[in-house]
C-alpha atoms as a PDB file:
ATOM      1  CA  MET A   1      29.492 113.248  61.472  1.00  0.00           C
ATOM      2  CA  LEU A   2      28.682 114.571  64.934  1.00  0.00           C
ATOM      3  CA  GLY A   3      25.055 115.112  63.955  1.00  0.00           C
ATOM      4  CA  THR A   4      24.826 111.623  62.500  1.00  0.00           C
ATOM      5  CA  LEU A   5      26.360 110.102  65.619  1.00  0.00           C
ATOM      6  CA  ASN A   6      24.085 112.105  67.889  1.00  0.00           C
ATOM      7  CA  GLY A   7      21.060 111.040  65.854  1.00  0.00           C
ATOM      8  CA  ALA A   8      22.128 107.403  66.012  1.00  0.00           C
ATOM      9  CA  LEU A   9      22.449 107.638  69.771  1.00  0.00           C
ATOM     10  CA  GLU A  10      19.065 109.316  70.138  1.00  0.00           C
ATOM     11  CA  ALA A  11      17.485 106.589  67.993  1.00  0.00           C
ATOM     12  CA  ARG A  12      18.882 104.150  70.549  1.00  0.00           C
ATOM     13  CA  GLU A  13      17.346 106.246  73.350  1.00  0.00           C
ATOM     14  CA  ILE A  14      20.680 107.659  74.495  1.00  0.00           C
ATOM     15  CA  VAL A  15      20.193 111.410  74.697  1.00  0.00           C
ATOM     16  CA  LEU A  16      23.334 113.317  75.642  1.00  0.00           C
ATOM     17  CA  ASP A  17      23.543 116.884  76.877  1.00  0.00           C
ATOM     18  CA  PRO A  18      25.429 119.154  74.463  1.00  0.00           C
ATOM     19  CA  ASP A  19      28.406 119.248  76.801  1.00  0.00           C
ATOM     20  CA  ALA A  20      28.489 115.436  76.878  1.00  0.00           C
ATOM     21  CA  ILE A  21      29.109 115.014  73.150  1.00  0.00           C
ATOM     22  CA  GLN A  22      31.857 116.976  71.486  1.00  0.00           C
ATOM     23  CA  ALA A  23      34.025 116.626  68.425  1.00  0.00           C
ATOM     24  CA  SER A  24      37.138 118.250  67.112  1.00  0.00           C
ATOM     25  CA  LEU A  25      38.803 117.526  63.834  1.00  0.00           C
ATOM     26  CA  GLU A  26      42.035 117.816  61.985  1.00  0.00           C
ATOM     27  CA  GLY A  27      42.305 118.173  58.251  1.00  0.00           C
ATOM     28  CA  HIS A  28      45.400 117.094  56.366  1.00  0.00           C
ATOM     29  CA  ASN A  29      46.388 118.527  53.034  1.00  0.00           C
ATOM     30  CA  GLU A  30      48.850 117.360  50.430  1.00  0.00           C
ATOM     31  CA  VAL A  31      50.241 119.468  47.660  1.00  0.00           C
ATOM     32  CA  ARG A  32      49.493 117.858  44.314  1.00  0.00           C
ATOM     33  CA  GLU A  33      50.691 119.578  41.205  1.00  0.00           C
ATOM     34  CA  ARG A  34      51.265 122.680  43.328  1.00  0.00           C
ATOM     35  CA  ILE A  35      47.681 122.684  44.572  1.00  0.00           C
ATOM     36  CA  PRO A  36      46.860 121.983  48.242  1.00  0.00           C
ATOM     37  CA  VAL A  37      44.326 119.169  48.339  1.00  0.00           C
ATOM     38  CA  LEU A  38      42.419 117.937  51.392  1.00  0.00           C
ATOM     39  CA  THR A  39      43.275 114.241  51.668  1.00  0.00           C
ATOM     40  CA  ARG A  40      42.361 113.214  55.197  1.00  0.00           C
ATOM     41  CA  ILE A  41      40.087 114.245  58.055  1.00  0.00           C
ATOM     42  CA  HIS A  42      40.440 112.825  61.537  1.00  0.00           C
ATOM     43  CA  VAL A  43      37.608 113.349  64.006  1.00  0.00           C
ATOM     44  CA  LYS A  44      38.154 113.101  67.742  1.00  0.00           C
ATOM     45  CA  TYR A  45      35.010 112.566  69.780  1.00  0.00           C
ATOM     46  CA  ARG A  46      34.688 113.124  73.482  1.00  0.00           C
ATOM     47  CA  LEU A  47      31.611 111.428  74.907  1.00  0.00           C
ATOM     48  CA  ARG A  48      30.252 111.228  78.424  1.00  0.00           C
ATOM     49  CA  ILE A  49      27.667 108.475  78.336  1.00  0.00           C
ATOM     50  CA  PRO A  50      25.229 107.002  80.834  1.00  0.00           C
ATOM     51  CA  PRO A  51      26.538 104.030  82.830  1.00  0.00           C
ATOM     52  CA  GLY A  52      25.789 100.722  81.162  1.00  0.00           C
ATOM     53  CA  SER A  53      25.348 102.166  77.665  1.00  0.00           C
ATOM     54  CA  ARG A  54      28.835 101.512  76.330  1.00  0.00           C
ATOM     55  CA  GLU A  55      27.909  98.564  74.101  1.00  0.00           C
ATOM     56  CA  VAL A  56      25.138 100.536  72.392  1.00  0.00           C
ATOM     57  CA  VAL A  57      27.398 103.566  71.956  1.00  0.00           C
ATOM     58  CA  ASP A  58      30.162 101.417  70.475  1.00  0.00           C
ATOM     59  CA  ARG A  59      27.717  99.993  67.922  1.00  0.00           C
ATOM     60  CA  ALA A  60      26.542 103.494  66.954  1.00  0.00           C
ATOM     61  CA  LEU A  61      30.147 104.648  66.598  1.00  0.00           C
ATOM     62  CA  ALA A  62      31.033 101.641  64.461  1.00  0.00           C
ATOM     63  CA  ARG A  63      28.303 102.464  61.946  1.00  0.00           C
ATOM     64  CA  HIS A  64      27.985 106.245  61.976  1.00  0.00           C
ATOM     65  CA  VAL A  65      30.507 106.949  59.199  1.00  0.00           C
ATOM     66  CA  ASP A  66      28.584 104.710  56.809  1.00  0.00           C
ATOM     67  CA  LYS A  67      25.395 106.658  57.576  1.00  0.00           C
ATOM     68  CA  CYS A  68      26.872 110.168  57.475  1.00  0.00           C
ATOM     69  CA  PRO A  69      25.983 112.091  54.287  1.00  0.00           C
ATOM     70  CA  THR A  70      29.144 114.205  54.476  1.00  0.00           C
ATOM     71  CA  ALA A  71      31.440 111.231  55.000  1.00  0.00           C
ATOM     72  CA  GLN A  72      29.776 109.400  52.146  1.00  0.00           C
ATOM     73  CA  THR A  73      30.148 112.431  49.885  1.00  0.00           C
ATOM     74  CA  LEU A  74      33.872 112.545  50.640  1.00  0.00           C
ATOM     75  CA  LYS A  75      34.337 108.778  50.307  1.00  0.00           C
ATOM     76  CA  GLY A  76      36.953 107.915  47.724  1.00  0.00           C
ATOM     77  CA  ALA A  77      38.437 111.417  47.739  1.00  0.00           C
ATOM     78  CA  VAL A  78      39.153 112.132  51.400  1.00  0.00           C
ATOM     79  CA  GLU A  79      40.038 109.527  54.007  1.00  0.00           C
ATOM     80  CA  VAL A  80      37.838 109.954  57.079  1.00  0.00           C
ATOM     81  CA  THR A  81      39.000 108.440  60.366  1.00  0.00           C
ATOM     82  CA  TRP A  82      37.837 108.882  63.927  1.00  0.00           C
ATOM     83  CA  GLU A  83      38.604 108.043  67.513  1.00  0.00           C
ATOM     84  CA  ALA A  84      36.534 108.383  70.657  1.00  0.00           C
ATOM     85  CA  ASP A  85      37.388 109.198  74.225  1.00  0.00           C
ATOM     86  CA  ILE A  86      34.451 107.783  76.160  1.00  0.00           C
ATOM     87  CA  SER A  87      33.672 108.082  79.828  1.00  0.00           C
ATOM     88  CA  GLU A  88      30.665 106.823  81.719  1.00  0.00           C
ATOM     89  CA  ALA A  89      29.097 109.227  84.160  1.00  0.00           C
END
């Protein structure tokens, strides 16, 4: 998802340094019939964006899951959620 988000931002002419776009994630498993199954992934983004670009970044964030091949592959089997901590610098 990070690659998809970064690509969406670059397509909108917002190029971030590697240290300005970061993601961490948590995976949640449930035991079903004594088998641990991945049921949910939560991605936490930390973005440092150029001043005045917030609206564009918010639009890219709103759509990036729908454009991410990995998220679409997991759709229906694993819930994918995200949040973003955004600062303008």
